[in-house]
XYZ file of C-alpha atoms in Angstrom:
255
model
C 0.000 0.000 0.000
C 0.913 3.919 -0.913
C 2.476 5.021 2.944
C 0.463 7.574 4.044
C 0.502 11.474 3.608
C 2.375 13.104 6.224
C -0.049 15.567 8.254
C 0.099 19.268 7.301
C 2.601 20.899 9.522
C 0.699 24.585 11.058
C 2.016 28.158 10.175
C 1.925 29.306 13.610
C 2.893 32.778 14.692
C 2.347 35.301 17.496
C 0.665 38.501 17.431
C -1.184 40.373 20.289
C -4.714 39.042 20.507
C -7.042 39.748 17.613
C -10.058 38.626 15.688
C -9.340 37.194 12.559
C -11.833 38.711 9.891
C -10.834 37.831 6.125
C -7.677 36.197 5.129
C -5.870 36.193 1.784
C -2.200 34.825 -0.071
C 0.063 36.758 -1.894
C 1.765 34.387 -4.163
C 4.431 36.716 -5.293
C 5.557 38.007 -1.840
C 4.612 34.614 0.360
C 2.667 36.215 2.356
C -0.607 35.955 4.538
C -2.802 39.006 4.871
C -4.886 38.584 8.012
C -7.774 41.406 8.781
C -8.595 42.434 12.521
C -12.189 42.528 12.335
C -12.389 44.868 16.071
C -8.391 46.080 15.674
C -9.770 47.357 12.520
C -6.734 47.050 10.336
C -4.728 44.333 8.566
C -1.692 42.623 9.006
C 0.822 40.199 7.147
C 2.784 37.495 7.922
C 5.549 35.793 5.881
C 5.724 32.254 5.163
C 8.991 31.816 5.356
C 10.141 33.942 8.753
C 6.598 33.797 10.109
C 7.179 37.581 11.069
C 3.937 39.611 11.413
C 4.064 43.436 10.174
C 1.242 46.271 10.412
C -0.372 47.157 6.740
C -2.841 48.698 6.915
C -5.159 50.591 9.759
C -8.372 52.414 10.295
C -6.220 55.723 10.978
C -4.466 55.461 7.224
C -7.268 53.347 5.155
C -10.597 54.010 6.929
C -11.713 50.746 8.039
C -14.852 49.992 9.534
C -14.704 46.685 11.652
C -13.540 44.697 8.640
C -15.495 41.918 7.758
C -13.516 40.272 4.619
C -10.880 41.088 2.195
C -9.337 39.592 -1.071
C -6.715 39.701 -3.640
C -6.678 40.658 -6.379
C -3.643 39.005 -8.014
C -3.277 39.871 -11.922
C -3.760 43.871 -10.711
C -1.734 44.025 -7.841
C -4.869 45.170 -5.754
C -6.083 44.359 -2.296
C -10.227 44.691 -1.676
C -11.719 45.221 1.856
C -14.997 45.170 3.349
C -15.646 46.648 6.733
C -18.677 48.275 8.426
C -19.534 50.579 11.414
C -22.216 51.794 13.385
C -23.477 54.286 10.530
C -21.481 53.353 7.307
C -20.046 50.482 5.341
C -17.901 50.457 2.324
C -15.290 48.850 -0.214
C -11.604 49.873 0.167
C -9.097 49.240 -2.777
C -5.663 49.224 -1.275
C -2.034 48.800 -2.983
C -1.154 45.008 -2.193
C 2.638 45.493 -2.111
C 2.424 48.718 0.396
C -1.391 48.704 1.823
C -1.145 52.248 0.139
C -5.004 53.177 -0.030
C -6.021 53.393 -3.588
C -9.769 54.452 -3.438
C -12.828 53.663 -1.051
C -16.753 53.291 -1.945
C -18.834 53.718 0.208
C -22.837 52.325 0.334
C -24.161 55.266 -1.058
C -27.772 56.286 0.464
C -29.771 54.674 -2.198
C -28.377 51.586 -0.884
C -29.147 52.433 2.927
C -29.675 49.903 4.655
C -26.542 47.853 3.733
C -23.743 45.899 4.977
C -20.917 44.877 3.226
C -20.481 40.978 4.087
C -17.826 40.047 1.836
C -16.331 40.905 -1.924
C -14.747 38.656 -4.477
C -12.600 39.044 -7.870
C -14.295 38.263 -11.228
C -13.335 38.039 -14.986
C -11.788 40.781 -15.986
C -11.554 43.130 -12.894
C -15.084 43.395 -11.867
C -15.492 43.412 -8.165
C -18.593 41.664 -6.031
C -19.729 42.747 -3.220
C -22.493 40.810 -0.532
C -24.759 43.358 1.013
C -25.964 41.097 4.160
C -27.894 43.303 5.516
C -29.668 45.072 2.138
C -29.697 41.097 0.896
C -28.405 42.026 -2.604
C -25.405 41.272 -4.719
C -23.904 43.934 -5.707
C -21.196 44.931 -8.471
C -17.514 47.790 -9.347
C -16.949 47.485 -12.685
C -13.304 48.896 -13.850
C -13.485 52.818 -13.872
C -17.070 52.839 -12.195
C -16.896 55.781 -9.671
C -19.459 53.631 -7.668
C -21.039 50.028 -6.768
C -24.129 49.246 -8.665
C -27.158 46.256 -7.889
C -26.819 43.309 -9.475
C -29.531 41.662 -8.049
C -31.622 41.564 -5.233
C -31.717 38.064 -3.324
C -34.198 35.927 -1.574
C -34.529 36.140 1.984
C -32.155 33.805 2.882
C -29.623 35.289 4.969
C -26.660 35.685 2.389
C -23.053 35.040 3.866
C -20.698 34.555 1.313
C -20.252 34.915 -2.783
C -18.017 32.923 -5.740
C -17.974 34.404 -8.748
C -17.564 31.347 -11.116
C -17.316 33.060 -14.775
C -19.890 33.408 -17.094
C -21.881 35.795 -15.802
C -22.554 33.187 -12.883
C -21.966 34.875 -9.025
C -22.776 31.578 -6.419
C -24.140 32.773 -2.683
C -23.988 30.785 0.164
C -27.065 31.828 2.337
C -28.966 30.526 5.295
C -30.642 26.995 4.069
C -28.367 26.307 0.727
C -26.872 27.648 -1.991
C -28.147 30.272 -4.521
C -27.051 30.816 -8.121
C -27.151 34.361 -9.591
C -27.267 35.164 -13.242
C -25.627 38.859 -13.790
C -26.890 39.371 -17.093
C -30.095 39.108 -15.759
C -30.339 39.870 -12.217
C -32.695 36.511 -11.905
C -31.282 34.098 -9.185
C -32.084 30.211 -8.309
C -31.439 27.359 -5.750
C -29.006 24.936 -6.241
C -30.283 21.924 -5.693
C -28.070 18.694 -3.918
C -28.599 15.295 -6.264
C -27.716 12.322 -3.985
C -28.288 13.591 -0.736
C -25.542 16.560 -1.358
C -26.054 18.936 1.684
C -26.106 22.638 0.915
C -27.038 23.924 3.464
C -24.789 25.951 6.623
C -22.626 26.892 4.209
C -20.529 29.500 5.838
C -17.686 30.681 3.210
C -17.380 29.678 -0.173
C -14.355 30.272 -2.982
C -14.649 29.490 -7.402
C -11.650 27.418 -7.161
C -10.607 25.220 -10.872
C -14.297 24.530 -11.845
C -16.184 23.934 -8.322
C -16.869 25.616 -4.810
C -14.041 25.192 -2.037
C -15.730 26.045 1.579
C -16.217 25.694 4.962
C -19.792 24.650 5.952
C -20.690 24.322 9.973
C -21.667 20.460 10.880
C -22.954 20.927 14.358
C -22.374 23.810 17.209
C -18.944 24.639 16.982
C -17.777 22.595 14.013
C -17.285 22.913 10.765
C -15.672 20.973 7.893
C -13.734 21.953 4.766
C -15.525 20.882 1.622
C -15.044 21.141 -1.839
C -18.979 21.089 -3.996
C -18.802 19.718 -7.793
C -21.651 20.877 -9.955
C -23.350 19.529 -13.359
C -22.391 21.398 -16.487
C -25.060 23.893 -16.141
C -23.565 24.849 -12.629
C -27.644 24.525 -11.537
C -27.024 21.184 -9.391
C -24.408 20.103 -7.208
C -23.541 16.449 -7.765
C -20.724 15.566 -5.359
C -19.497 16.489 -1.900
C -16.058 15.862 -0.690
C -14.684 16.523 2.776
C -11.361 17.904 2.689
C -11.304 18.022 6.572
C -13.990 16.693 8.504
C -12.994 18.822 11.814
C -11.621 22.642 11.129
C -11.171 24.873 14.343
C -12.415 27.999 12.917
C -14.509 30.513 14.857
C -14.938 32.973 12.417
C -15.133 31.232 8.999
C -14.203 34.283 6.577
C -10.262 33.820 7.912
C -10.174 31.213 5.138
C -9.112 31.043 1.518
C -7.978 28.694 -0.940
């Protein structure tokens, strides 16, 4: 028999206490960019020295408490959500420096929002998840602001994968919703087989199906990875890639 696959060794490192909100990789530097959700600011840690330095903070970017963040990598840019008592918005940042590039705000034609989490598409358009308004919303390259893309069931919405095509998935309360952005129209995804859809708590597009973490039970969750059918409309397999994560706070994970 094939010997077994050694066990992943931990990155472990040592910071004063936080509240891991977002997490991201920069492939060309090796590093981890971890958000603060209540320190309200971001930090990075190298692979290699497992060193943690400051990036970014409220003081120089204008975070809210940040809720999630992501990369993108062909640009060079860095996208953060965060909210406060009275505003949310989107902050672009300069990866390399945490420079702060531009922020959008929810303008108040969008009031009430909350900016859950944001994701990369084709060609440089950015998603945003409006928890709170329950809508998906869209930056398109050179837009000046965010713009609806569609307005989603009540579902509780907690996490978005754009997946090409026009096609935006959203992980909400009871299962998984697919969102046509041509259209605006969204549907369920229904689970051949006995898939389960449902507590899914943070989902990624990752080589042609959904990486996640989904909650089994209080206090657990699992790492799963979600194939569809060709017309992305039904999920048709489930694999665990860990059946026991110890994650509190499941947008500090990324593929």
């Amino acid at each position: 028999p094939a010997p077994a696959a050694p066990p992943l060794a931990p990155l472990r490192f040592h910071t004063p206490r936080f509240t891991p909100a977002g997490l991201a990789y920069d492939a060309v530097s090796r590093r981890f960019v971890v958000g603060d959700r209540h320190g309200r600011k971001l930090a990075v840690v190298d692979e290699f020295s497992r060193q943690v330095a400051n990036l970014a903070g409220a003081r120089s970017s204008g975070f809210g408490e940040i809720a999630a963040l992501e990369i993108d990598p062909r640009r060079g840019d860095l996208w953060v959500v965060s909210a406060d008592e009275s505003a949310t918005s989107l902050h672009k940042l300069q990866l390399i420096s945490g420079r702060l590039l531009a922020t959008y705000p929810a303008g108040p034609g969008l009031a009430p929002a909350s900016f859950g989490d944001v994701a990369v598409g084709e060609g440089g358009v950015i998603f945003v998840l409006d928890t709170a308004g329950r809508r998906l919303l869209r930056l398109t390259p050179g837009a000046a602001s965010l713009d609806v893309v569609a307005a989603l069931p009540d579902t509780a919405p907690v996490s978005l994968a754009p997946a090409g095509g026009g096609t935006v998935y959203v992980a909400a309360g009871t299962g998984l919703l697919r969102v046509d952005t041509l259209t605006g129209a969204s549907s369920e995804v229904k689970g051949a087989g006995g898939v389960e859809l449902g507590r899914l708590a943070r989902i990624r597009w990752f080589r042609g199906a959904l990486a996640g973490i989904q909650h089994t039970g209080e206090g657990s969750s699992r790492a799963v990875r979600i194939a569809l059918d060709r017309r992305g409309r039904t999920a048709v397999a489930l694999d665990v890639l860990d059946p026991d994560v110890p994650i509190g706070i499941p947008t500090a994970s990324t593929v």
